[in-house]
PDB file of C-alpha atoms in Angstrom:
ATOM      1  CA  UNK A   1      61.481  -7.498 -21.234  1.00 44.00           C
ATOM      2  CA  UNK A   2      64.886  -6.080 -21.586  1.00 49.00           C
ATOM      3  CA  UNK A   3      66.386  -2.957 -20.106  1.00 58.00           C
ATOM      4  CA  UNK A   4      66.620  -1.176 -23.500  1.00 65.00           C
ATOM      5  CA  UNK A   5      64.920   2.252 -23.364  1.00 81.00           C
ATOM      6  CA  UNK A   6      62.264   3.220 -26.105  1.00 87.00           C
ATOM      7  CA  UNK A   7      62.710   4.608 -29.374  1.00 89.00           C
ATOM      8  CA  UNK A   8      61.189   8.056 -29.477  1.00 89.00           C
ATOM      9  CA  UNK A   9      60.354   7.833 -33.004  1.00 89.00           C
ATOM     10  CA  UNK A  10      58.292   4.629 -33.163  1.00 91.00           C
ATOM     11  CA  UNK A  11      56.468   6.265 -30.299  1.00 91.00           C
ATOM     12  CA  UNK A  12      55.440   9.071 -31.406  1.00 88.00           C
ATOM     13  CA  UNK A  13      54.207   7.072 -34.825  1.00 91.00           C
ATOM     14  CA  UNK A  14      52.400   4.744 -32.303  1.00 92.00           C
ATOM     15  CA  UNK A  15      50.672   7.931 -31.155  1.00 89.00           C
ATOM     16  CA  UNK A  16      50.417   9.193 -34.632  1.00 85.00           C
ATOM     17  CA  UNK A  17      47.982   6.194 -35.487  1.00 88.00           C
ATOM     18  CA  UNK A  18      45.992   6.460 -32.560  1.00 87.00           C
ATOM     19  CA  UNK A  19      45.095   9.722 -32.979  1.00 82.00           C
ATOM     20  CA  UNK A  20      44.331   9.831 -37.172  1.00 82.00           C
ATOM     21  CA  UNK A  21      43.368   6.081 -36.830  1.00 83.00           C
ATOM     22  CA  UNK A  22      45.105   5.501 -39.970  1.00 85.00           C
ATOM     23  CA  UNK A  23      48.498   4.176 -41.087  1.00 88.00           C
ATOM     24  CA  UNK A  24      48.507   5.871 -44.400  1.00 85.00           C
ATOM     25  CA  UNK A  25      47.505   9.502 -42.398  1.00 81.00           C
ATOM     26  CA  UNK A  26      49.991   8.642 -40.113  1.00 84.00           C
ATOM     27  CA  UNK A  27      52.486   8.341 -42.857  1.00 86.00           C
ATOM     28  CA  UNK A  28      51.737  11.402 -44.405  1.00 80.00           C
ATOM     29  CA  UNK A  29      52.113  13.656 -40.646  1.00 77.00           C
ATOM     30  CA  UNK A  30      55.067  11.924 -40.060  1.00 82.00           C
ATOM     31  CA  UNK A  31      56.663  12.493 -44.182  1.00 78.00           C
ATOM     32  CA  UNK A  32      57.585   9.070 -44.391  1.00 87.00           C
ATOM     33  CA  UNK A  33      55.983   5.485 -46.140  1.00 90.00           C
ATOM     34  CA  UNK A  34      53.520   3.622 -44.512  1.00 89.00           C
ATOM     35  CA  UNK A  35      55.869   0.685 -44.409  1.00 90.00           C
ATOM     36  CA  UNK A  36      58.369   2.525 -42.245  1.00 92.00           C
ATOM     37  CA  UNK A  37      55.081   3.456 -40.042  1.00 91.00           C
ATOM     38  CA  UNK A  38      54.288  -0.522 -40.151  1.00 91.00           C
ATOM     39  CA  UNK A  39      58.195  -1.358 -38.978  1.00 92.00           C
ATOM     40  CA  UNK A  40      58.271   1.145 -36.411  1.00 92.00           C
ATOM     41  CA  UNK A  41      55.176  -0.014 -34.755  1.00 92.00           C
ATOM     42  CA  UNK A  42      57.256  -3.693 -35.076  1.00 91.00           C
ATOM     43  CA  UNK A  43      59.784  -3.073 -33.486  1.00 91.00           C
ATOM     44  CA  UNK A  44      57.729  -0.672 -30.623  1.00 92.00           C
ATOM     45  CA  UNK A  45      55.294  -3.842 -29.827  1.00 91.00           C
ATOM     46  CA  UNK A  46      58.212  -6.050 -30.351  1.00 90.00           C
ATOM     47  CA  UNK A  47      59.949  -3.976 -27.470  1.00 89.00           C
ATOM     48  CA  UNK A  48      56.582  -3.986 -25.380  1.00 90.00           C
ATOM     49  CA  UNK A  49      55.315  -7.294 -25.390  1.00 89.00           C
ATOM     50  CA  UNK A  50      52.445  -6.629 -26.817  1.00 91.00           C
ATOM     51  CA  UNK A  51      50.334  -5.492 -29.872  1.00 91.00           C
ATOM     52  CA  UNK A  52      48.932  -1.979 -29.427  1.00 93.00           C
ATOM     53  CA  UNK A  53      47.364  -1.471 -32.923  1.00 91.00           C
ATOM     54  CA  UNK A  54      44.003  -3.733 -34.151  1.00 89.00           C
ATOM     55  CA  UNK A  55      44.736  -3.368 -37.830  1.00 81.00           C
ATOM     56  CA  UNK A  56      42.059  -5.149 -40.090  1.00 75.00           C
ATOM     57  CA  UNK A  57      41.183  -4.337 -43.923  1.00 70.00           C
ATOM     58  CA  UNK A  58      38.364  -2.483 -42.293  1.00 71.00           C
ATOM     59  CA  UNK A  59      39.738  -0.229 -39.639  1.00 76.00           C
ATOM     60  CA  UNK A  60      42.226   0.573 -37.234  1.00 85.00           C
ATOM     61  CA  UNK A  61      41.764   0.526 -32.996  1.00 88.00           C
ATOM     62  CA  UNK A  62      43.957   0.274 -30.055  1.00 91.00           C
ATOM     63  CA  UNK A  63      44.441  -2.679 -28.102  1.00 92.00           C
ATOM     64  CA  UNK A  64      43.793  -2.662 -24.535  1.00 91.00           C
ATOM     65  CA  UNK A  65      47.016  -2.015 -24.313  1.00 92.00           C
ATOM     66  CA  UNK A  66      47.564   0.312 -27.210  1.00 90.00           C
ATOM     67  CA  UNK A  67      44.728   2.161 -24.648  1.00 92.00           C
ATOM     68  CA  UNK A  68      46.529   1.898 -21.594  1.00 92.00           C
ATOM     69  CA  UNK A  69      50.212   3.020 -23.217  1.00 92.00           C
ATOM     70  CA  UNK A  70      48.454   6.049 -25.164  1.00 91.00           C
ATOM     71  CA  UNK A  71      48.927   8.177 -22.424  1.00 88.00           C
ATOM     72  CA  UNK A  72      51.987   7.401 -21.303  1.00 90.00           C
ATOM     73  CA  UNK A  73      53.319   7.808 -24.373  1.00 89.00           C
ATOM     74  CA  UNK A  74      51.991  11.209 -25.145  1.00 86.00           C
ATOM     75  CA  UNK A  75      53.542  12.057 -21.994  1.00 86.00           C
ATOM     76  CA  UNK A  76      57.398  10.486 -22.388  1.00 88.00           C
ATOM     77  CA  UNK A  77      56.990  12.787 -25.658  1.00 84.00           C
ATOM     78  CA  UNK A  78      55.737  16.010 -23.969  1.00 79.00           C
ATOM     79  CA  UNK A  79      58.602  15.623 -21.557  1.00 82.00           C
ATOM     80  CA  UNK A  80      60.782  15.097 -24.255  1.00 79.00           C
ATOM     81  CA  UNK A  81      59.924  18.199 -25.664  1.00 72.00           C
ATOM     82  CA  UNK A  82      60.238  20.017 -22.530  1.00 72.00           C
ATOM     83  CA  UNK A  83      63.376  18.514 -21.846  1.00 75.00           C
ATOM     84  CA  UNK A  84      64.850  20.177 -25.417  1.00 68.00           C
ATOM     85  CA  UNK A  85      62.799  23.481 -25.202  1.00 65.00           C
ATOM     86  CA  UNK A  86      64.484  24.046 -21.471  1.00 64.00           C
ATOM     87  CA  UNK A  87      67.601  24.856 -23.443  1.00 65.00           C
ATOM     88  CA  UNK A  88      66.274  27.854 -24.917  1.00 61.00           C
ATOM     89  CA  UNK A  89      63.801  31.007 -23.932  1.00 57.00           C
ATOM     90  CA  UNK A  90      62.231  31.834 -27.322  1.00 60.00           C
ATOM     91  CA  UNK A  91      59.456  30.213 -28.526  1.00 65.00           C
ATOM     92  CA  UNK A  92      59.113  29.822 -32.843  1.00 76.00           C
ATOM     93  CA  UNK A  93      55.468  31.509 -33.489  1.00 82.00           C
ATOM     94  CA  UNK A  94      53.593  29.819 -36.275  1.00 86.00           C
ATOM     95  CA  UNK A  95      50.753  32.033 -38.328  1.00 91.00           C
ATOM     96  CA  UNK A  96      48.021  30.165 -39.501  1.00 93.00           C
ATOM     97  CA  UNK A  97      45.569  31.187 -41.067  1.00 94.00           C
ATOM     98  CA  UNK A  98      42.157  29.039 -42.121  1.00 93.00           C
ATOM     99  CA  UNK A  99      38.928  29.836 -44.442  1.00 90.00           C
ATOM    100  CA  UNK A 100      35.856  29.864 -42.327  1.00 87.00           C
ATOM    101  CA  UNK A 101      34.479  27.521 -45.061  1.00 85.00           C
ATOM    102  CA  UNK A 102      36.992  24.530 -43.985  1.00 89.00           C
ATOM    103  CA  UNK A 103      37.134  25.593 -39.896  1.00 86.00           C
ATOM    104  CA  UNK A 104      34.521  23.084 -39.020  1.00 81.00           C
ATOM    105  CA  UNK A 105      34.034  22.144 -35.449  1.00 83.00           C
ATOM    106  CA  UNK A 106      37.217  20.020 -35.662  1.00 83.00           C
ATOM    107  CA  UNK A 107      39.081  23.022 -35.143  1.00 85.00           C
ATOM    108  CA  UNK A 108      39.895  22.199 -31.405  1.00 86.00           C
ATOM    109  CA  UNK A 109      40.761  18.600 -32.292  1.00 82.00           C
ATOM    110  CA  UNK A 110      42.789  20.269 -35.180  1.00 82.00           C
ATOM    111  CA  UNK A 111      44.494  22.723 -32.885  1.00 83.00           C
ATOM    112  CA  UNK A 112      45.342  19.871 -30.535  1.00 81.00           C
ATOM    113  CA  UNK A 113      47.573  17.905 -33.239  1.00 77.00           C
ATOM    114  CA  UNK A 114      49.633  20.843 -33.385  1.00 78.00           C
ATOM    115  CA  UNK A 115      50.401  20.923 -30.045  1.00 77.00           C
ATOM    116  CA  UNK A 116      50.637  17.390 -29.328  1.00 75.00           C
ATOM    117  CA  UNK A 117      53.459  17.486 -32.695  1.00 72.00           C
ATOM    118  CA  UNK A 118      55.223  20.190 -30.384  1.00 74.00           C
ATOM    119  CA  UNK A 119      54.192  22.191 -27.475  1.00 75.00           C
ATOM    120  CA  UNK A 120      56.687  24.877 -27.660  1.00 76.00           C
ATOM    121  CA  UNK A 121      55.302  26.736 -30.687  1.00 80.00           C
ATOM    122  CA  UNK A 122      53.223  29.501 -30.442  1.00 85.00           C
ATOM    123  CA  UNK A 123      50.513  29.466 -32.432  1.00 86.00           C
ATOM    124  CA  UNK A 124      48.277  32.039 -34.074  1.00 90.00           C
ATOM    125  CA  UNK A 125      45.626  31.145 -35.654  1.00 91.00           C
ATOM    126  CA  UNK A 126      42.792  33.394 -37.635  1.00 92.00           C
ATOM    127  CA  UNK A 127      40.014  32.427 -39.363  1.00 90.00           C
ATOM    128  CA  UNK A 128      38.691  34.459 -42.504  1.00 87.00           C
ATOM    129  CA  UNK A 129      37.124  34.335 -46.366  1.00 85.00           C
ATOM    130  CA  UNK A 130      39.414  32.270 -48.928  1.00 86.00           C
ATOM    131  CA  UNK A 131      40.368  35.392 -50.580  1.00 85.00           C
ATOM    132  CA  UNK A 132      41.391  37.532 -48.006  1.00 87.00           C
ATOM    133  CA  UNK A 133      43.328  35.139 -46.396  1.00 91.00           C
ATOM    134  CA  UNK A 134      45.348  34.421 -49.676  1.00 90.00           C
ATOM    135  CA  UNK A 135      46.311  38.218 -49.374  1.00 91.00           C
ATOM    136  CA  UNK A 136      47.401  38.229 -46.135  1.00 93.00           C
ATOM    137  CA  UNK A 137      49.897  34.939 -46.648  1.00 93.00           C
ATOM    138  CA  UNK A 138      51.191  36.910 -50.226  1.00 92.00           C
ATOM    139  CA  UNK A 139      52.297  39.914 -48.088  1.00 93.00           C
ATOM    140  CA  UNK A 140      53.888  37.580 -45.711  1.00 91.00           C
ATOM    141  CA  UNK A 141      51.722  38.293 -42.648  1.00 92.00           C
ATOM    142  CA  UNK A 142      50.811  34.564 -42.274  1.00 94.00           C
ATOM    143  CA  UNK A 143      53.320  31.746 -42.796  1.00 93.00           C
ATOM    144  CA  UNK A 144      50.553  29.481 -43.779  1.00 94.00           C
ATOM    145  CA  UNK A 145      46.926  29.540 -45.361  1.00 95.00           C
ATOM    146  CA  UNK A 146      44.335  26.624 -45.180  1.00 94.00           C
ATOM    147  CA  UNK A 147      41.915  27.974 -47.799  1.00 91.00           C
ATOM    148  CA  UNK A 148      39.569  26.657 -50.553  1.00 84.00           C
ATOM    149  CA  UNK A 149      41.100  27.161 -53.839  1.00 75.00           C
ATOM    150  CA  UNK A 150      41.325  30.309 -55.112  1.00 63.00           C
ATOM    151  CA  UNK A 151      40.215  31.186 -59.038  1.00 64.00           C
ATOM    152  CA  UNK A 152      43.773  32.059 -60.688  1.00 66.00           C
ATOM    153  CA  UNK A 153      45.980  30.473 -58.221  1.00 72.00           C
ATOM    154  CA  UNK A 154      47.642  27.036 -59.559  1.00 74.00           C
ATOM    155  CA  UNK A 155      49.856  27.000 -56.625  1.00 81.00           C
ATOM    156  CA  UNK A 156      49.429  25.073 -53.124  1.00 87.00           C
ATOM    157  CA  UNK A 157      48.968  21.807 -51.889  1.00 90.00           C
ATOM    158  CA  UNK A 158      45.962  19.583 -51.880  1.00 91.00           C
ATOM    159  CA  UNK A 159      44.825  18.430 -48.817  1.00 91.00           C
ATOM    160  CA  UNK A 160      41.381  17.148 -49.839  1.00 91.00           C
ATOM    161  CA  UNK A 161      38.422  17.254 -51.672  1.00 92.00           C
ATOM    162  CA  UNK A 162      35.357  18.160 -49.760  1.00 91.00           C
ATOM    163  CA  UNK A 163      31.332  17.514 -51.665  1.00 91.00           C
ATOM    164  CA  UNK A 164      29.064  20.515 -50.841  1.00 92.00           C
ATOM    165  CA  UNK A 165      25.213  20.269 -50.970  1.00 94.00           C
ATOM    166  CA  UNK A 166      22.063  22.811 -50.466  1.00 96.00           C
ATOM    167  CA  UNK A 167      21.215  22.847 -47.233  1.00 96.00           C
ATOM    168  CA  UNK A 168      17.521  24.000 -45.127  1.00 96.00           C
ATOM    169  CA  UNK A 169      16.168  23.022 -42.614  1.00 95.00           C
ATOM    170  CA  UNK A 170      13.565  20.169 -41.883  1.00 92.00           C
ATOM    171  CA  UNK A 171      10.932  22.382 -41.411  1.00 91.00           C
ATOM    172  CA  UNK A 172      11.660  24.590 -44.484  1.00 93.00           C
ATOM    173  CA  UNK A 173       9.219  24.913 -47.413  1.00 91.00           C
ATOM    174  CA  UNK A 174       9.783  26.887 -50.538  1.00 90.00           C
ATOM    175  CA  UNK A 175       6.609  29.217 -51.793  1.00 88.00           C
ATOM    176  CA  UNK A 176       5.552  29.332 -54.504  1.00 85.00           C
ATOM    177  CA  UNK A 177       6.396  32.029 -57.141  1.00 86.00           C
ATOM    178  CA  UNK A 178       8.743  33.919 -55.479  1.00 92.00           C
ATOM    179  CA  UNK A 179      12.765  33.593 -55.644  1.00 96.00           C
ATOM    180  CA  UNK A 180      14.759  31.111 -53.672  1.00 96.00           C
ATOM    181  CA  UNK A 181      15.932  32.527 -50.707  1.00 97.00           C
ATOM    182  CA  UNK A 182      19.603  31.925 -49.953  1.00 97.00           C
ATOM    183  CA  UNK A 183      21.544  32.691 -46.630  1.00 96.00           C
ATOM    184  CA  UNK A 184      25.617  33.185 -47.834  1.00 93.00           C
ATOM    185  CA  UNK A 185      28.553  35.233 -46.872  1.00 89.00           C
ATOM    186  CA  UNK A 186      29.675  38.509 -48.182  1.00 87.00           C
ATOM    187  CA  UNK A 187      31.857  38.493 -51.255  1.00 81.00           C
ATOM    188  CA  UNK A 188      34.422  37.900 -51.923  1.00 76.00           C
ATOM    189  CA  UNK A 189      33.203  34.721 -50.622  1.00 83.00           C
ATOM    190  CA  UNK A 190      34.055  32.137 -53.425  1.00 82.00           C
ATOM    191  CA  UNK A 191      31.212  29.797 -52.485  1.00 87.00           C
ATOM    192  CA  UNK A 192      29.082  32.373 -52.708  1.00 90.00           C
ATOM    193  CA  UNK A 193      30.445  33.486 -55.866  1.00 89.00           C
ATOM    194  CA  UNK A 194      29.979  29.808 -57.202  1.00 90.00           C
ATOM    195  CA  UNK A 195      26.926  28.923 -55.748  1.00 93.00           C
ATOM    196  CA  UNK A 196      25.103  31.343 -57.506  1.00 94.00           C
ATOM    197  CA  UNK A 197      26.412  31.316 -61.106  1.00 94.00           C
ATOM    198  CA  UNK A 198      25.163  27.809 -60.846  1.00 96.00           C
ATOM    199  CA  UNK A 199      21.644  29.305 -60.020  1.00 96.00           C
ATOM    200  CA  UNK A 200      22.054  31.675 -62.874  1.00 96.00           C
ATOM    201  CA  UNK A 201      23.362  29.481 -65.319  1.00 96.00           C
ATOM    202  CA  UNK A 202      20.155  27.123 -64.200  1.00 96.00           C
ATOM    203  CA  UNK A 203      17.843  30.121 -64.401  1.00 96.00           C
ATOM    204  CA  UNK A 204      16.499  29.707 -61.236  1.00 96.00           C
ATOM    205  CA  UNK A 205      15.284  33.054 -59.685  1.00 96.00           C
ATOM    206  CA  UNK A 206      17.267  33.342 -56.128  1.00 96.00           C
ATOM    207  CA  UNK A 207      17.430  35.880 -53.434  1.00 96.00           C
ATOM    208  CA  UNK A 208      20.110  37.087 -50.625  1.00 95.00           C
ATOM    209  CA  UNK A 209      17.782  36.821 -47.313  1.00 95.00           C
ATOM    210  CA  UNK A 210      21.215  36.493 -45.333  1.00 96.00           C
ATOM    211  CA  UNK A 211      24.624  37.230 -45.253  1.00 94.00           C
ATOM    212  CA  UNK A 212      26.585  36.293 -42.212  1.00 90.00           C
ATOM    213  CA  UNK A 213      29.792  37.079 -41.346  1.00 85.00           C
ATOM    214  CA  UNK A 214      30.603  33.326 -41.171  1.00 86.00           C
ATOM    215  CA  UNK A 215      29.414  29.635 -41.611  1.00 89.00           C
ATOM    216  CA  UNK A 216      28.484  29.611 -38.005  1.00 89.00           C
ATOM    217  CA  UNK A 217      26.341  32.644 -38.598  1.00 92.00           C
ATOM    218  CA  UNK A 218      24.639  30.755 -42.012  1.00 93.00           C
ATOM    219  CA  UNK A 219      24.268  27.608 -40.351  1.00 92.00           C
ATOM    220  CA  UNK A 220      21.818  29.521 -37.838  1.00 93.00           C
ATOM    221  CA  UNK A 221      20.087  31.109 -40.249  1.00 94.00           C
ATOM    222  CA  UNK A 222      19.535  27.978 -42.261  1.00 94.00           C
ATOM    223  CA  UNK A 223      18.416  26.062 -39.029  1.00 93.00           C
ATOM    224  CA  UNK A 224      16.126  29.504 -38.083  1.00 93.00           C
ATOM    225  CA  UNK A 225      14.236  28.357 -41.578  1.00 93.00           C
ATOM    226  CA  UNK A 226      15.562  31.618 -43.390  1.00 95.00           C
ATOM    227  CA  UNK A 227      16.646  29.585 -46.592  1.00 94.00           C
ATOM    228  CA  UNK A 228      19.010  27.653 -48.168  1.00 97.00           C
ATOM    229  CA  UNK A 229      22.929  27.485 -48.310  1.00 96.00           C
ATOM    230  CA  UNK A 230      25.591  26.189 -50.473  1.00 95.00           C
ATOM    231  CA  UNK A 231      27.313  24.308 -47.448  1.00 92.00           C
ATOM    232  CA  UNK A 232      29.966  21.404 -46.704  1.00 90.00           C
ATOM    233  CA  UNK A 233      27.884  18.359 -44.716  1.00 86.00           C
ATOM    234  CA  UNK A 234      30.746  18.540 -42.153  1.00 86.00           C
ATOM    235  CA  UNK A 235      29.524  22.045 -41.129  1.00 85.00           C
ATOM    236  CA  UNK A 236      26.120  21.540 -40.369  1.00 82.00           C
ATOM    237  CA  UNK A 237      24.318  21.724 -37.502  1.00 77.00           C
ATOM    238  CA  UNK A 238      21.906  18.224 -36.294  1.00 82.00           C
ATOM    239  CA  UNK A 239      18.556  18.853 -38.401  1.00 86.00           C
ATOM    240  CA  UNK A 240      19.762  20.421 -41.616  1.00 91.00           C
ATOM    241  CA  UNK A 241      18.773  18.223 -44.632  1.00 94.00           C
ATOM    242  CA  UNK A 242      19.755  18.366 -48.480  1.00 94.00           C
ATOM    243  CA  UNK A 243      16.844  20.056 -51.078  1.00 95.00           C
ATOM    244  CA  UNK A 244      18.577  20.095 -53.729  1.00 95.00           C
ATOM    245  CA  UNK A 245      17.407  17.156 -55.473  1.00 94.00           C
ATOM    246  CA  UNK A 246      13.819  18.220 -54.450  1.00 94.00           C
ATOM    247  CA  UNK A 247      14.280  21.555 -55.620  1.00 94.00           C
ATOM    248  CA  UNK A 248      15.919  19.879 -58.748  1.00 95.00           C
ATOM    249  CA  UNK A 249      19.032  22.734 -58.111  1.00 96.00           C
ATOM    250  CA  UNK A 250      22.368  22.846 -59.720  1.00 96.00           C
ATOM    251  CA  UNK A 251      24.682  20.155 -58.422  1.00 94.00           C
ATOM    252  CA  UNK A 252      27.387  21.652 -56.476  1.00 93.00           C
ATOM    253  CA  UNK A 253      31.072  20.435 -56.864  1.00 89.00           C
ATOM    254  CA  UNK A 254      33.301  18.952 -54.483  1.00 89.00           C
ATOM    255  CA  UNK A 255      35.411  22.111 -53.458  1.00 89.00           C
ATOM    256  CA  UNK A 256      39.847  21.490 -53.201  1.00 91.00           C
ATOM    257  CA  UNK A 257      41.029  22.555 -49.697  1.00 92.00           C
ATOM    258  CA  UNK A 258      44.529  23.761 -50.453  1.00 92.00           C
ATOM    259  CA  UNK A 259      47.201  24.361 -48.433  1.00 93.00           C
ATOM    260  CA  UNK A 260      49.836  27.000 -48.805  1.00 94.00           C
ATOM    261  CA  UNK A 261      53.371  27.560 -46.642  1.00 93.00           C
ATOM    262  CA  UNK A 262      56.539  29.123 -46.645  1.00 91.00           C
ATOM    263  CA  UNK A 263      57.288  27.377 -43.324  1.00 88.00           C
ATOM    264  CA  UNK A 264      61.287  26.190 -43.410  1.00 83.00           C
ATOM    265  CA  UNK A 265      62.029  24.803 -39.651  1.00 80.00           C
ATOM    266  CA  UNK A 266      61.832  21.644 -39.445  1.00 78.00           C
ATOM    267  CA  UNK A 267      59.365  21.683 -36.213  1.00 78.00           C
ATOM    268  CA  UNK A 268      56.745  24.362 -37.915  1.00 83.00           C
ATOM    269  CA  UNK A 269      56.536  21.771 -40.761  1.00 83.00           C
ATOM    270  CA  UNK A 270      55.905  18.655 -38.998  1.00 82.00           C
ATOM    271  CA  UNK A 271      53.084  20.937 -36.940  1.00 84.00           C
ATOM    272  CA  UNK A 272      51.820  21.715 -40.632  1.00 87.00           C
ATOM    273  CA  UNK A 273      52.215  18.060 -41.795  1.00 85.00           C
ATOM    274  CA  UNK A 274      50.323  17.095 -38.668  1.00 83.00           C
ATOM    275  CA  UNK A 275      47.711  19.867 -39.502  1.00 86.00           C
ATOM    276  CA  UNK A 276      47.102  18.516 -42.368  1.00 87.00           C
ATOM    277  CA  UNK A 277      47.047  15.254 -41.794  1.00 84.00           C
ATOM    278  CA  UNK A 278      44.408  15.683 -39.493  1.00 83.00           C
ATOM    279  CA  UNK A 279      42.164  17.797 -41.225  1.00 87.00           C
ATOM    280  CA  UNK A 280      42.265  15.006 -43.878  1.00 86.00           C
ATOM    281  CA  UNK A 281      40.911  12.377 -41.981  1.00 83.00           C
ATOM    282  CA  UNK A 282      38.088  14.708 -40.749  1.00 83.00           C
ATOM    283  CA  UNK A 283      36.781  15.189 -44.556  1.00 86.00           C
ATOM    284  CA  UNK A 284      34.184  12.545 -45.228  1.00 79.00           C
ATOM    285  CA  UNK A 285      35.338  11.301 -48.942  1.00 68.00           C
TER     286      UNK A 285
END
């Protein structure tokens, strides 16, 4: 092994792989091709010794020594940061803010990316409906929204495509000649709003017997046996099963998760890119 000291950037795409497990993810945090990931790595492994990446058609893994580097590299990069953000007292503040309907329980992991992509912002983060949300970002009070898409906007970024179901729980039975009972959130909620012109245009009798302030909140009262919800898979909680082929109800489409930003430093946007990245990989397809 020479006495050449490490590239920075083909480290921190080393650690970009490990985290989203995926070369073409990685591409897309870093805003560059996935053969410029691919050469990076190269030359990184070249420089180690060793191969860090298992890459077959199939999947992506760390080598035993991809495992053993991973934290060492996270660290030469924290430092690195430190190093540069020692040469200045403010801090850049990023707004975020996210629709309760795409905050799953990957928030933390989420949350995590951005800090790993720099640990000098500061980062606010509030969670909301779609709708209100959109409002906030158009009167500039959050640099960024992570929403569903809104009816009448054509602007944003797609991040993915997410398939929603109806959702009860194992236990639940429907009776007989009366309404279906539905747990949602308050409008302006648009998967509320969705969920039940599909019920209308199906004529299928339905009911509010819930509205929570939040998915968490629906999620309990689905798994309480309440009802059903219109409901991503990724935000259920273990026991909730799909009725609506039993209860021969309207399909329900897979929902855009858009993103929208006015951030212009570079080092906000690669914390978005990251973001985004991220919360890609977490969407089943």
């Amino acid at each position: 092994m020479t006495n050449r000291s490490l590239d920075l950037d083909a480290v921190q795409t080393f650690v970009r792989i490990a985290e989203l497990g995926s070369f073409t993810q990685a591409a897309e945090a870093l805003q560059t091709t996935q053969s410029t990931v691919s050469l990076k790595l190269k030359r990184l492994e070249k420089r180690l010794g060793c191969q860090l990446i298992e890459r077959t058609p199939r999947y992506v893994q760390l080598s035993a020594e991809g495992t053993t580097f991973l934290e060492h590299a996270r660290e030469l990069l924290k430092q690195h940061d430190h190093a540069l953000a020692s040469l200045t007292n403010t801090r850049q503040r990023l707004t975020i803010g996210i629709s309760d309907h795409v905050a799953g329980p990957e928030l933390p992991l989420l949350i995590a990316r951005m800090n790993a992509q720099d640990p000098q912002l500061l980062i606010e983060i509030r969670i909301g409906s779609s709708g209100d949300l959109l409002k906030s970002f158009d009167r500039q009070e959050l640099s960024t929204v992570i929403i569903r898409q809104h009816t009448g906007r054509s602007d944003g970024k797609l991040i993915a495509n997410e398939k929603f179901g109806w959702f009860a729980s194992q236990d639940w039975q429907p009776r007989a000649d009366e309404p279906l009972p539905i747990a949602t959130m308050p409008e302006p909620c648009g998967v509320r709003i969705m969920a039940g012109k599909l019920l209308d245009d199906a004529d299928i009798p339905w009911t509010e017997v819930f509205v929570g302030g939040g998915v968490t909140a629906v999620s309990a009262a689905v798994m309480a046996g309440l009802g059903v919800a219109a409901l991503a898979r990724r935000m259920l909680p273990i026991g909730a099963v799909d009725v609506g082929e039993r209860l021969a109800l309207p399909a329900l489409p897979s929902l855009p998760i858009m993103l929208h930003t006015r951030v212009k430093d570079p080092k906000s946007k690669e914390a978005i890119t990251a973001l985004s990245a991220a919360l890609k990989s977490a969407v089943p397809a």
